[in-house]
CSV table of C-alpha atoms in Angstrom, one decimal:
chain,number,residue,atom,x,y,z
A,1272,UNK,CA,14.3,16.9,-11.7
A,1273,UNK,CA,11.0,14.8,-10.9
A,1274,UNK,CA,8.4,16.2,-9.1
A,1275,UNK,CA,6.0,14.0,-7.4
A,1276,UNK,CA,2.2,14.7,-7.2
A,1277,UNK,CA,0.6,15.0,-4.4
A,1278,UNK,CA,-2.6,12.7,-4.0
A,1279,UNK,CA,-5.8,14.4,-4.0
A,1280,UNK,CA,-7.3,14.0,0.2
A,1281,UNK,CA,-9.5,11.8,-1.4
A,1282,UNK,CA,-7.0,9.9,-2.9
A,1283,UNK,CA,-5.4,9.5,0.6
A,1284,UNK,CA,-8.8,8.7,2.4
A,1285,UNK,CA,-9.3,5.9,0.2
A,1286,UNK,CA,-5.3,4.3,0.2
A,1287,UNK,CA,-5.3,5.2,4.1
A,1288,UNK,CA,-8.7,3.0,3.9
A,1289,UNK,CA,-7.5,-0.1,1.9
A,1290,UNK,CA,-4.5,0.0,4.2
A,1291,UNK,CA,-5.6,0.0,7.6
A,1292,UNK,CA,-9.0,-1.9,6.9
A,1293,UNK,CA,-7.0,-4.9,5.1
A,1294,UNK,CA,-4.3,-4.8,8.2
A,1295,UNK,CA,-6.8,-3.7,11.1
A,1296,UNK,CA,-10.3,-4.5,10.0
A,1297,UNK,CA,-13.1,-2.4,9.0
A,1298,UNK,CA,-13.8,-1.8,12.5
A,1299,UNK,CA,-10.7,0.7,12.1
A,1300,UNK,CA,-12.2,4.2,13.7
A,1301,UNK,CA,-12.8,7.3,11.7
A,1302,UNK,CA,-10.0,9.5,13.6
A,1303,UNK,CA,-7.4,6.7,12.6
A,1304,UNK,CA,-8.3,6.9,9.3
A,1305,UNK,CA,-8.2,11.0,8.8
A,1306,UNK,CA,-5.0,10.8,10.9
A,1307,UNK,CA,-3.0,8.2,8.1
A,1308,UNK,CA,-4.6,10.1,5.3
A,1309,UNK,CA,-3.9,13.6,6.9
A,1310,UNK,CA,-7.4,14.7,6.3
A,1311,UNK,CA,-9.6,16.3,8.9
A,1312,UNK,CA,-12.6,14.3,9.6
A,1313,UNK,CA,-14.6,17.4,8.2
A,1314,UNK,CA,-12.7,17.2,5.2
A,1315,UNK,CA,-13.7,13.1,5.1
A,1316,UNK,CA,-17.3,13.7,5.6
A,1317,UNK,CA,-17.3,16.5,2.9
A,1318,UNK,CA,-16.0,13.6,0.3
A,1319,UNK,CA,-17.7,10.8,1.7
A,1320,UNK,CA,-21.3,10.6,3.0
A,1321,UNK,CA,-20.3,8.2,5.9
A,1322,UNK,CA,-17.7,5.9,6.5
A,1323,UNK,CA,-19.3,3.1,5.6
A,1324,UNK,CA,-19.4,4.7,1.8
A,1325,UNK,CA,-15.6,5.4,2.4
A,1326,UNK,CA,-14.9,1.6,3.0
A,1327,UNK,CA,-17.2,0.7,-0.3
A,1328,UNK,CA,-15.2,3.5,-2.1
A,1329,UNK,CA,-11.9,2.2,-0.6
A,1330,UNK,CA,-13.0,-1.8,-1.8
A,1331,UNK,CA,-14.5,-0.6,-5.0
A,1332,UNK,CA,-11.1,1.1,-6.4
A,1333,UNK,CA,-9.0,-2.3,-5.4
A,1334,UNK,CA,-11.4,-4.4,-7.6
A,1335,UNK,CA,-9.7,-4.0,-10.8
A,1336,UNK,CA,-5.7,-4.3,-9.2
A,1337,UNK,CA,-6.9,-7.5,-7.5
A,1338,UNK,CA,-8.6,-9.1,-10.5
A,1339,UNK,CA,-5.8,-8.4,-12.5
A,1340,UNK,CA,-3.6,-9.7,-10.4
A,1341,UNK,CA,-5.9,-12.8,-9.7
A,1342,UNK,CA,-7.0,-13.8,-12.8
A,1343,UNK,CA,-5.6,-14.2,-16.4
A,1344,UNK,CA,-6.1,-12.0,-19.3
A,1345,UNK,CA,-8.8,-11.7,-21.4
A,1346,UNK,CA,-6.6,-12.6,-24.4
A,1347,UNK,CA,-4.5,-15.4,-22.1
A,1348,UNK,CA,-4.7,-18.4,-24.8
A,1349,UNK,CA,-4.2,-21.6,-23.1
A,1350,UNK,CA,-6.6,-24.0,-21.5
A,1351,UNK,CA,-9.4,-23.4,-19.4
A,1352,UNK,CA,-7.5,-26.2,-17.0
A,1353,UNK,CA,-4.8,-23.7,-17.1
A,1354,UNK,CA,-6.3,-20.6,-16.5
A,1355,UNK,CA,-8.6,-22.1,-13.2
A,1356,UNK,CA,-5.2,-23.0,-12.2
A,1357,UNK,CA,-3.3,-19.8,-12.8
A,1358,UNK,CA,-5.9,-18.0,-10.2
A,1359,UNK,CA,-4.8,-20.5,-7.4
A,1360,UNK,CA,-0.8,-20.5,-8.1
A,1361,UNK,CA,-1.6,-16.4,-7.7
A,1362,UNK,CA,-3.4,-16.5,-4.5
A,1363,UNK,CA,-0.8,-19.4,-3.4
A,1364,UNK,CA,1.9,-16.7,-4.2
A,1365,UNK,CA,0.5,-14.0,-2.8
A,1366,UNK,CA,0.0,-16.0,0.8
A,1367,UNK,CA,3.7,-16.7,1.5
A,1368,UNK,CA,3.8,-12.7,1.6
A,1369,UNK,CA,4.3,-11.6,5.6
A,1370,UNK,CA,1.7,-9.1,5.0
A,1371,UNK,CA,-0.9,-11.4,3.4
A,1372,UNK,CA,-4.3,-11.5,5.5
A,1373,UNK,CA,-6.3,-13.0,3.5
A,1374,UNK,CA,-8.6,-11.9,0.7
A,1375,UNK,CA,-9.9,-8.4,1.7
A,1376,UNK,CA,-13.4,-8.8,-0.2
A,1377,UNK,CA,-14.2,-11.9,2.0
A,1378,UNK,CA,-12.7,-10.1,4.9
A,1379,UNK,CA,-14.9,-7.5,4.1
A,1380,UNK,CA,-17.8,-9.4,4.7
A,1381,UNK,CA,-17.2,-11.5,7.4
A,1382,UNK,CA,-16.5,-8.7,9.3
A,1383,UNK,CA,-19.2,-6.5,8.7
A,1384,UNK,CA,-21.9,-9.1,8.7
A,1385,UNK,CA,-24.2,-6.7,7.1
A,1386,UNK,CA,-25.2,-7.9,3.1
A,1387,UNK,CA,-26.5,-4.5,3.0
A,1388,UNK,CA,-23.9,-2.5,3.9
A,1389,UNK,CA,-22.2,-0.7,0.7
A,1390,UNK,CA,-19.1,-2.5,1.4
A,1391,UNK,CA,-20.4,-6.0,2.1
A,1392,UNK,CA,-22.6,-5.3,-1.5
A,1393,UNK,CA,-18.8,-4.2,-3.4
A,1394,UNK,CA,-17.8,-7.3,-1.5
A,1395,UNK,CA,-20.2,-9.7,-2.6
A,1396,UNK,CA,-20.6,-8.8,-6.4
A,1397,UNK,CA,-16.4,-9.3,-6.5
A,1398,UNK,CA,-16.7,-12.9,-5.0
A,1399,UNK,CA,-19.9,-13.6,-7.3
A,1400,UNK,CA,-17.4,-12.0,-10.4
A,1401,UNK,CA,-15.1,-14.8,-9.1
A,1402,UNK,CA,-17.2,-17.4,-9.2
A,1403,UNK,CA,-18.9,-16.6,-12.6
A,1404,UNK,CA,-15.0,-16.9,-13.9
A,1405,UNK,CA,-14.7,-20.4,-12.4
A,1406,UNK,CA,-18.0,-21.2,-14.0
A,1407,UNK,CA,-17.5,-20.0,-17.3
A,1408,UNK,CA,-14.1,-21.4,-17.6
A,1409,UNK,CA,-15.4,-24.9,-15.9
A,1410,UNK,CA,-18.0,-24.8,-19.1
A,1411,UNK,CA,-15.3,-24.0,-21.7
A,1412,UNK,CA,-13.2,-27.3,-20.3
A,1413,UNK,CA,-16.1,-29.3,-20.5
A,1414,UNK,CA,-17.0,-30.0,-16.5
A,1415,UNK,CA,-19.7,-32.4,-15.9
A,1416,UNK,CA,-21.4,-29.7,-13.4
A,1417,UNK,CA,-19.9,-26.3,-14.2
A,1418,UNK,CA,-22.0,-24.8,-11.7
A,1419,UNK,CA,-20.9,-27.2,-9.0
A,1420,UNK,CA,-17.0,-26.8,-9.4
A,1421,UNK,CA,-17.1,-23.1,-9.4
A,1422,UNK,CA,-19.1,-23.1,-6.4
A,1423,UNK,CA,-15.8,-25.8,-5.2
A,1424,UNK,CA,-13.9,-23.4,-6.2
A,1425,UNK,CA,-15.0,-20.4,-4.6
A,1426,UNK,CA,-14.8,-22.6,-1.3
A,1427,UNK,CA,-11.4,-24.1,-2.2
A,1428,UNK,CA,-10.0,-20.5,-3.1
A,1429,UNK,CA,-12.1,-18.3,0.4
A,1430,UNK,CA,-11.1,-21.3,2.7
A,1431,UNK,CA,-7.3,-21.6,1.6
A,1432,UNK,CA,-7.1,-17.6,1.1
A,1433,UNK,CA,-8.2,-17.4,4.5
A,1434,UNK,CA,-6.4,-20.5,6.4
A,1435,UNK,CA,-3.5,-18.6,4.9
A,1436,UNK,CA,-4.3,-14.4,6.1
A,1437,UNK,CA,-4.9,-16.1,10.1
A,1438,UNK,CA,-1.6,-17.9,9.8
A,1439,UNK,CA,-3.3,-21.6,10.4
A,1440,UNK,CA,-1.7,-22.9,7.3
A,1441,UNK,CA,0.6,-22.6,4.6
A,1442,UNK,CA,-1.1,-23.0,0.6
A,1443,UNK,CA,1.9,-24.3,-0.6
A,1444,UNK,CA,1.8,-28.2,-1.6
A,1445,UNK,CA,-1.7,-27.9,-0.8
A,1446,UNK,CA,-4.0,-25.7,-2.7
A,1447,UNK,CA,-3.0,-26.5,-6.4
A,1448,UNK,CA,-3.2,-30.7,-6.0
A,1449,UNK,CA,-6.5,-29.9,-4.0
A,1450,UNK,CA,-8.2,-27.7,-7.3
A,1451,UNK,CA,-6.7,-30.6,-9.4
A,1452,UNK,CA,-8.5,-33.0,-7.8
A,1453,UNK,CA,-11.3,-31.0,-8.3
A,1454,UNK,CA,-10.8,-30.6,-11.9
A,1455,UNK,CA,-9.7,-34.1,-12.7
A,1456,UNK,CA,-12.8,-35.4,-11.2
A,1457,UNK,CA,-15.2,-32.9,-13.1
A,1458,UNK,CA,-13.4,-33.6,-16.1
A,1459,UNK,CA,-12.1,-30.2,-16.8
A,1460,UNK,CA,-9.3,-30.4,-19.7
């Protein structure tokens, strides 16, 4: 017999959160969200201050699930060519999913407009993670500008990522020749 835990009505604020916010936007109302989680909005404001600090807790706790996703391990052995790649043949992957809109940290930003708001900062410092990666690895495979192609690649990855989550385009055939382009002509090996 297995029982199944029930998730704390944090837990629930905070999936119901990622959830609607990624599908609906972060314009999403506070009443929506208590009513998916099952939480009384007292309940919410007793666990969160606002709900601007229940979006940045919501974006916060999907950082480390995306980057694993995203990027390669630590310990992953082959080529810095190879592992710039292995990020794009991930978010090329996850964009033929139906429910794909897009990455939900640049979302995140565009929507809210704010660079203040606690969200927007969660945001930002995941993209900037991003880019550091694409830097670091551009260095390690030799690129004539590392600082250049990462900052390529952080438009390559947000502008595909988000052609794909409105449905304008399709990443397939076109993202992974586009970064090797990039790569070839910075020299990355």
């Amino acid at each position: 017999m297995t029982t199944e835990v029930k998730q704390s009505p944090r837990e629930r604020l905070l999936e119901a959160a990622a959830t609607l916010t990624y599908r609906d936007g972060v314009g999403i109302g506070v009443e929506a969200l208590c009513k998916a989680a099952g939480v009384s909005k007292r309940s919410m404001y007793q666990l969160f201050e606002s709900k601007d600090e229940l979006l940045a807790a919501s974006l916060e706790r999907r950082t480390s699930a995306y980057v694993s996703t995203l990027l390669p391990a630590a310990d992953d052995d082959r080529s810095p060519r190879e592992r710039l790649l292995h990020v794009f043949e991930q978010v090329e992957s996850q964009a033929s999913a139906p429910e794909f809109f897009g990455c939900p940290f640049l979302a995140a930003q565009i929507e809210l407009k704010d660079r203040s708001h606690p969200a927007s900062r969660v945001a930002r410092a995941v993209k900037e993670n991003l880019t550091a990666f694409f830097r670091a690895e551009s260095e390690r495979g030799g690129a004539s500008d590392p600082g250049l192609l990462a900052r390529q690649l952080s438009l390559v990855f947000d502008g595909g990522s988000a052609r794909a989550g409105i449905g304008a385009d399709k990443l397939t055939g076109l993202i992974g020749p586009t970064v090797i382009t990039l790569l070839d002509a910075a020299g990355v090996r």
